[in-house]
Structures are given as structure tokens and as C-alpha cells.
Amino acid sequence: MPTIGVLALQGDTAEHLRALADLSVTAVPVRRPTELEKVDGIVIPGGESTTIGKLLDAFELFTPLRERIAAGMPAYGSCAGMIMLASEVLDGRPDQRVLSAVDMTVRRNAFGRQVDSFETDVVLDGIPGGPFRTVFIRAPWAERVGPGVEVVGRISGGAANGKIVAVRAGCVMATAFHPEVTGDLRIHRAFVELVRHA
Ligand code: GLN
């Protein structure tokens, strides 16, 4: 059984740890380089991406994390985690730092402000069992994805119709929404499978 780490610097770490525990996976918080060394995959939770970037630096995790993902360690990022995995950020803060794990451009706070948070159903490629109830909280979307990046889900309907909100590139998955708050474990299960077969 693999051990999956959840980055525990800022954001909703506890919810991801709980979702993974519900799947009977060994899930551990990661705050130190020595903890990162022991995991087979990493979840980067939602929160605030500029802050997560700064804390990654302060905890001397930025470079080791970037290097491990580049070397093939599976990673899954939700919301701010999706921003961290991107190669380029639009509407980012001047001091925004990203891990460049996925060749994609994301727009930060793309759907508007906190009050514009919303839920909708999204059909996800490769996730069986019907549409996924998605929760968006000051979420990004992907405005451009590179040739090696698979679009897994898009918004259907409304002003954001067609916007990319779930992607996969090799061992890296990212969603603009928060599956850890819905109790639907299908995305976490898909990530566990990815880690198992990496
Ligand atoms: N808007 C946040 C950011 O820019 C992300 C919000 C979230 O993770 N729920 O990092």
C-alpha cells in the first residue's frame, strides 16, 4: 500500500487526509523535506496559492517538491493546488511562485470573488459513476493546456461554459474544485490508483 502525503502548510489539509483515510490509505501530513522523502504521492490542498508558495520556500520544500514531481512522483492539486502545479498564472500576485508540473496557464480567481463561489455538476473523463458534484471557491480555471495535457472536465452551461476545470498530465492531476468537501471519493480513489501504478 502506498503512503500519500498531504501538504500541510496552509489550506484544507485535514479534509484531504480524511478523504484518503476513508479509502483506507496511509495518509500523512507533509511539512518537512524528510517527510516528503517518505511519501509515494502528494496532494496539494486548496487554500491561498501565494501563501502556499511562500511557505514552501520557508519550509525548504519548494525545490525538493518540484524535483520529486518532475522525477515522476504523482501529485494531485485542488484549487490553489491546481495553481501551484501550473506553469503560468494569469491574475496572480507579483510574488506568485508555481511548481511548473503541468504545461498549462491558469487564471487565478477566474470565477470571481468569494461571494461568487458555486456548485455545479461536471462530467469527468475516466471517472465512472456519473457527473461529479463540484464546489468552486474562488477557483481558477485553465485557460491554456499544452499538448501533453489531457482535459478531464469542463464547465457545462452558464457564463463559464466550456472552461477547463480538471486536467491530467502523466502522473499529475489537478482540479479547480474541491472534491474533499463533498464526500464523493472518486477523484481521491483515481489518484490512489495513479500512485499505486506509478
Ligand atoms: N483563490 C485562491 C488562490 O488564488 C484559491 C482558492 C481555493 O483554493 N479555494 O490561491
mmCIF file of C-alpha atoms and ligand atoms in Angstrom:
data_model
loop_
_atom_site.group_PDB
_atom_site.id
_atom_site.type_symbol
_atom_site.label_atom_id
_atom_site.label_comp_id
_atom_site.label_asym_id
_atom_site.label_seq_id
_atom_site.Cartn_x
_atom_site.Cartn_y
_atom_site.Cartn_z
ATOM 1 C CA MET A 1 0.000 0.000 0.000
ATOM 2 C CA PRO A 2 1.444 3.415 -0.884
ATOM 3 C CA THR A 3 1.794 6.280 1.565
ATOM 4 C CA ILE A 4 0.263 9.517 0.340
ATOM 5 C CA GLY A 5 1.327 12.866 1.724
ATOM 6 C CA VAL A 6 -0.880 15.924 2.026
ATOM 7 C CA LEU A 7 0.974 19.221 2.024
ATOM 8 C CA ALA A 8 0.207 20.704 5.442
ATOM 9 C CA LEU A 9 1.413 24.301 5.243
ATOM 10 C CA GLN A 10 -1.882 26.114 4.686
ATOM 11 C CA GLY A 11 -5.376 25.275 3.443
ATOM 12 C CA ASP A 12 -7.748 22.357 3.844
ATOM 13 C CA THR A 13 -5.196 19.643 4.598
ATOM 14 C CA ALA A 14 -7.437 17.888 7.143
ATOM 15 C CA GLU A 15 -10.237 17.292 4.616
ATOM 16 C CA HIS A 16 -7.848 15.599 2.161
ATOM 17 C CA LEU A 17 -6.327 13.482 4.946
ATOM 18 C CA ARG A 18 -9.837 12.389 5.921
ATOM 19 C CA ALA A 19 -10.834 11.551 2.323
ATOM 20 C CA LEU A 20 -7.714 9.405 1.916
ATOM 21 C CA ALA A 21 -8.240 7.747 5.308
ATOM 22 C CA ASP A 22 -11.817 6.924 4.219
ATOM 23 C CA LEU A 23 -10.216 4.983 1.345
ATOM 24 C CA SER A 24 -8.051 3.088 3.871
ATOM 25 C CA VAL A 25 -4.887 4.661 2.507
ATOM 26 C CA THR A 26 -1.971 5.658 4.731
ATOM 27 C CA ALA A 27 -2.099 9.455 4.509
ATOM 28 C CA VAL A 28 0.337 11.725 6.319
ATOM 29 C CA PRO A 29 0.770 15.493 6.606
ATOM 30 C CA VAL A 30 3.934 16.856 4.956
ATOM 31 C CA ARG A 31 5.700 19.916 6.381
ATOM 32 C CA ARG A 32 9.369 18.947 6.145
ATOM 33 C CA PRO A 33 11.711 17.675 3.442
ATOM 34 C CA THR A 34 12.273 14.467 5.478
ATOM 35 C CA GLU A 35 8.505 13.848 5.460
ATOM 36 C CA LEU A 36 8.338 14.459 1.718
ATOM 37 C CA GLU A 37 11.038 11.833 1.154
ATOM 38 C CA LYS A 38 8.827 9.145 2.714
ATOM 39 C CA VAL A 39 5.708 9.581 0.568
ATOM 40 C CA ASP A 40 4.805 7.965 -2.756
ATOM 41 C CA GLY A 41 2.469 10.742 -3.884
ATOM 42 C CA ILE A 42 1.442 14.209 -2.747
ATOM 43 C CA VAL A 43 -1.827 16.126 -2.501
ATOM 44 C CA ILE A 44 -1.632 19.923 -2.622
ATOM 45 C CA PRO A 45 -4.800 21.251 -0.987
ATOM 46 C CA GLY A 46 -6.840 24.350 -1.657
ATOM 47 C CA GLY A 47 -6.086 27.488 0.303
ATOM 48 C CA GLU A 48 -4.224 30.526 -0.965
ATOM 49 C CA SER A 49 -1.626 29.844 -3.609
ATOM 50 C CA THR A 50 0.673 32.825 -2.934
ATOM 51 C CA THR A 51 0.842 31.865 0.736
ATOM 52 C CA ILE A 52 1.430 28.193 -0.055
ATOM 53 C CA GLY A 53 4.276 29.215 -2.403
ATOM 54 C CA LYS A 54 5.880 31.390 0.288
ATOM 55 C CA LEU A 55 5.551 28.688 2.930
ATOM 56 C CA LEU A 56 7.025 26.081 0.565
ATOM 57 C CA ASP A 57 10.074 28.315 0.388
ATOM 58 C CA ALA A 58 10.182 28.999 4.124
ATOM 59 C CA PHE A 59 9.962 25.264 4.929
ATOM 60 C CA GLU A 60 12.608 24.452 2.289
ATOM 61 C CA LEU A 61 10.138 22.303 0.426
ATOM 62 C CA PHE A 62 9.784 24.240 -2.820
ATOM 63 C CA THR A 63 12.765 22.789 -4.695
ATOM 64 C CA PRO A 64 12.541 19.207 -3.318
ATOM 65 C CA LEU A 65 8.819 19.093 -4.137
ATOM 66 C CA ARG A 66 9.318 20.462 -7.652
ATOM 67 C CA GLU A 67 12.145 17.997 -8.268
ATOM 68 C CA ARG A 68 10.256 14.967 -6.969
ATOM 69 C CA ILE A 69 7.216 15.722 -9.116
ATOM 70 C CA ALA A 70 9.485 16.330 -12.130
ATOM 71 C CA ALA A 71 11.084 12.927 -11.416
ATOM 72 C CA GLY A 72 7.672 11.234 -11.632
ATOM 73 C CA MET A 73 6.122 11.302 -8.163
ATOM 74 C CA PRO A 74 2.330 11.537 -8.608
ATOM 75 C CA ALA A 75 0.721 14.773 -7.463
ATOM 76 C CA TYR A 76 -2.869 15.965 -7.181
ATOM 77 C CA GLY A 77 -3.761 19.608 -6.628
ATOM 78 C CA SER A 78 -7.192 21.068 -5.895
ATOM 79 C CA CYS A 79 -7.960 24.772 -6.425
ATOM 80 C CA ALA A 80 -4.907 26.621 -5.013
ATOM 81 C CA GLY A 81 -3.146 23.263 -5.515
ATOM 82 C CA MET A 82 -4.038 23.400 -9.221
ATOM 83 C CA ILE A 83 -2.493 26.882 -9.395
ATOM 84 C CA MET A 84 0.679 25.590 -7.694
ATOM 85 C CA LEU A 85 1.025 22.809 -10.295
ATOM 86 C CA ALA A 86 0.622 25.153 -13.288
ATOM 87 C CA SER A 87 3.434 26.563 -15.396
ATOM 88 C CA GLU A 88 1.885 30.039 -15.736
ATOM 89 C CA VAL A 89 -0.622 32.096 -13.732
ATOM 90 C CA LEU A 90 -2.783 34.945 -15.013
ATOM 91 C CA ASP A 91 -4.076 37.460 -12.450
ATOM 92 C CA GLY A 92 -1.509 36.109 -9.994
ATOM 93 C CA ARG A 93 0.192 38.189 -7.349
ATOM 94 C CA PRO A 94 3.600 39.641 -8.315
ATOM 95 C CA ASP A 95 5.301 37.226 -5.901
ATOM 96 C CA GLN A 96 3.324 34.188 -7.090
ATOM 97 C CA ARG A 97 5.511 31.070 -7.399
ATOM 98 C CA VAL A 98 4.495 27.864 -9.136
ATOM 99 C CA LEU A 99 5.901 24.350 -9.417
ATOM 100 C CA SER A 100 5.539 24.118 -13.241
ATOM 101 C CA ALA A 101 4.469 20.475 -13.086
ATOM 102 C CA VAL A 102 1.789 20.815 -15.790
ATOM 103 C CA ASP A 103 2.191 22.754 -19.023
ATOM 104 C CA MET A 104 -0.874 24.955 -18.540
ATOM 105 C CA THR A 105 -1.842 28.555 -17.947
ATOM 106 C CA VAL A 106 -4.374 29.061 -15.162
ATOM 107 C CA ARG A 107 -6.358 32.169 -14.347
ATOM 108 C CA ARG A 108 -6.480 32.781 -10.616
ATOM 109 C CA ASN A 109 -9.876 33.704 -9.077
ATOM 110 C CA ALA A 110 -11.299 33.202 -12.576
ATOM 111 C CA PHE A 111 -14.914 32.805 -11.483
ATOM 112 C CA GLY A 112 -14.911 35.973 -9.389
ATOM 113 C CA ARG A 113 -14.790 36.649 -5.686
ATOM 114 C CA GLN A 114 -15.631 34.554 -2.618
ATOM 115 C CA VAL A 115 -19.309 35.503 -2.958
ATOM 116 C CA ASP A 116 -19.275 34.012 -6.459
ATOM 117 C CA SER A 117 -18.473 30.540 -5.068
ATOM 118 C CA PHE A 118 -20.846 27.962 -6.522
ATOM 119 C CA GLU A 119 -21.637 24.293 -7.093
ATOM 120 C CA THR A 120 -22.388 22.514 -10.341
ATOM 121 C CA ASP A 121 -22.254 19.047 -11.924
ATOM 122 C CA VAL A 122 -19.271 18.261 -14.143
ATOM 123 C CA VAL A 123 -18.756 15.147 -16.258
ATOM 124 C CA LEU A 124 -15.197 13.895 -15.721
ATOM 125 C CA ASP A 125 -13.436 11.736 -18.304
ATOM 126 C CA GLY A 126 -12.179 8.486 -16.822
ATOM 127 C CA ILE A 127 -14.204 8.884 -13.603
ATOM 128 C CA PRO A 128 -17.089 6.409 -13.788
ATOM 129 C CA GLY A 129 -20.363 6.751 -11.899
ATOM 130 C CA GLY A 130 -21.965 9.829 -13.435
ATOM 131 C CA PRO A 131 -21.359 13.574 -13.130
ATOM 132 C CA PHE A 132 -19.371 14.891 -10.180
ATOM 133 C CA ARG A 133 -20.892 17.464 -7.831
ATOM 134 C CA THR A 134 -18.238 20.178 -7.838
ATOM 135 C CA VAL A 135 -17.696 23.007 -5.359
ATOM 136 C CA PHE A 136 -15.826 26.098 -6.592
ATOM 137 C CA ILE A 137 -14.432 28.561 -4.032
ATOM 138 C CA ARG A 138 -12.543 31.491 -5.592
ATOM 139 C CA ALA A 139 -11.391 28.902 -8.066
ATOM 140 C CA PRO A 140 -9.075 29.123 -11.062
ATOM 141 C CA TRP A 141 -9.704 27.640 -14.491
ATOM 142 C CA ALA A 142 -7.155 26.545 -17.070
ATOM 143 C CA GLU A 143 -7.044 28.966 -19.938
ATOM 144 C CA ARG A 144 -4.483 27.048 -21.996
ATOM 145 C CA VAL A 145 -3.180 23.495 -21.786
ATOM 146 C CA GLY A 146 -0.107 22.149 -23.551
ATOM 147 C CA PRO A 147 -0.087 19.203 -25.974
ATOM 148 C CA GLY A 148 0.692 16.576 -23.294
ATOM 149 C CA VAL A 149 -2.170 17.664 -21.052
ATOM 150 C CA GLU A 150 -5.487 15.823 -21.062
ATOM 151 C CA VAL A 151 -8.633 17.856 -20.376
ATOM 152 C CA VAL A 152 -10.658 15.772 -17.905
ATOM 153 C CA GLY A 153 -13.555 18.133 -17.196
ATOM 154 C CA ARG A 154 -15.144 21.361 -18.389
ATOM 155 C CA ILE A 155 -17.918 23.549 -17.033
ATOM 156 C CA SER A 156 -21.135 22.964 -18.924
ATOM 157 C CA GLY A 157 -23.540 25.891 -19.238
ATOM 158 C CA GLY A 158 -23.639 29.395 -17.828
ATOM 159 C CA ALA A 159 -21.151 32.213 -18.332
ATOM 160 C CA ALA A 160 -18.146 29.902 -17.843
ATOM 161 C CA ASN A 161 -19.396 27.292 -20.338
ATOM 162 C CA GLY A 162 -16.505 25.209 -21.701
ATOM 163 C CA LYS A 163 -13.908 26.380 -19.179
ATOM 164 C CA ILE A 164 -11.386 23.688 -18.235
ATOM 165 C CA VAL A 165 -11.628 22.706 -14.562
ATOM 166 C CA ALA A 166 -9.937 19.283 -14.413
ATOM 167 C CA VAL A 167 -6.766 18.089 -16.126
ATOM 168 C CA ARG A 168 -4.312 15.247 -16.086
ATOM 169 C CA ALA A 169 -0.746 15.168 -17.383
ATOM 170 C CA GLY A 170 1.046 11.879 -16.811
ATOM 171 C CA CYS A 171 1.154 11.335 -13.044
ATOM 172 C CA VAL A 172 -0.224 14.767 -12.203
ATOM 173 C CA MET A 173 -3.929 15.527 -11.691
ATOM 174 C CA ALA A 174 -5.470 18.906 -10.941
ATOM 175 C CA THR A 175 -8.998 20.135 -10.306
ATOM 176 C CA ALA A 176 -10.209 23.702 -9.871
ATOM 177 C CA PHE A 177 -12.879 22.419 -7.475
ATOM 178 C CA HIS A 178 -12.789 20.803 -4.016
ATOM 179 C CA PRO A 179 -13.753 17.092 -4.020
ATOM 180 C CA GLU A 180 -12.560 16.836 -0.406
ATOM 181 C CA VAL A 181 -15.602 18.747 0.850
ATOM 182 C CA THR A 182 -18.313 16.715 -0.895
ATOM 183 C CA GLY A 183 -17.802 13.202 0.482
ATOM 184 C CA ASP A 184 -17.548 11.878 -3.091
ATOM 185 C CA LEU A 185 -14.277 9.940 -3.022
ATOM 186 C CA ARG A 186 -13.974 9.119 -6.746
ATOM 187 C CA ILE A 187 -11.221 11.647 -7.500
ATOM 188 C CA HIS A 188 -9.167 10.635 -4.475
ATOM 189 C CA ARG A 189 -9.670 6.980 -5.489
ATOM 190 C CA ALA A 190 -8.401 7.761 -9.016
ATOM 191 C CA PHE A 191 -5.345 9.456 -7.505
ATOM 192 C CA VAL A 192 -4.663 6.495 -5.206
ATOM 193 C CA GLU A 193 -4.789 4.204 -8.270
ATOM 194 C CA LEU A 194 -2.366 6.539 -10.066
ATOM 195 C CA VAL A 195 0.046 6.349 -7.122
ATOM 196 C CA ARG A 196 -0.332 2.551 -6.921
ATOM 197 C CA HIS A 197 0.607 2.113 -10.560
ATOM 198 C CA ALA A 198 3.320 4.789 -10.752
HETATM 199 N N1 GLN B 1 -8.124 31.932 -4.855
HETATM 200 C C1 GLN B 1 -7.188 31.071 -4.195
HETATM 201 C C2 GLN B 1 -5.780 31.299 -4.716
HETATM 202 O O1 GLN B 1 -5.562 32.120 -5.503
HETATM 203 C C3 GLN B 1 -7.575 29.610 -4.340
HETATM 204 C C4 GLN B 1 -8.865 29.330 -3.602
HETATM 205 C C5 GLN B 1 -9.015 27.938 -3.099
HETATM 206 O O2 GLN B 1 -8.055 27.165 -3.064
HETATM 207 N N2 GLN B 1 -10.201 27.606 -2.670
HETATM 208 O O3 GLN B 1 -4.866 30.652 -4.340
#
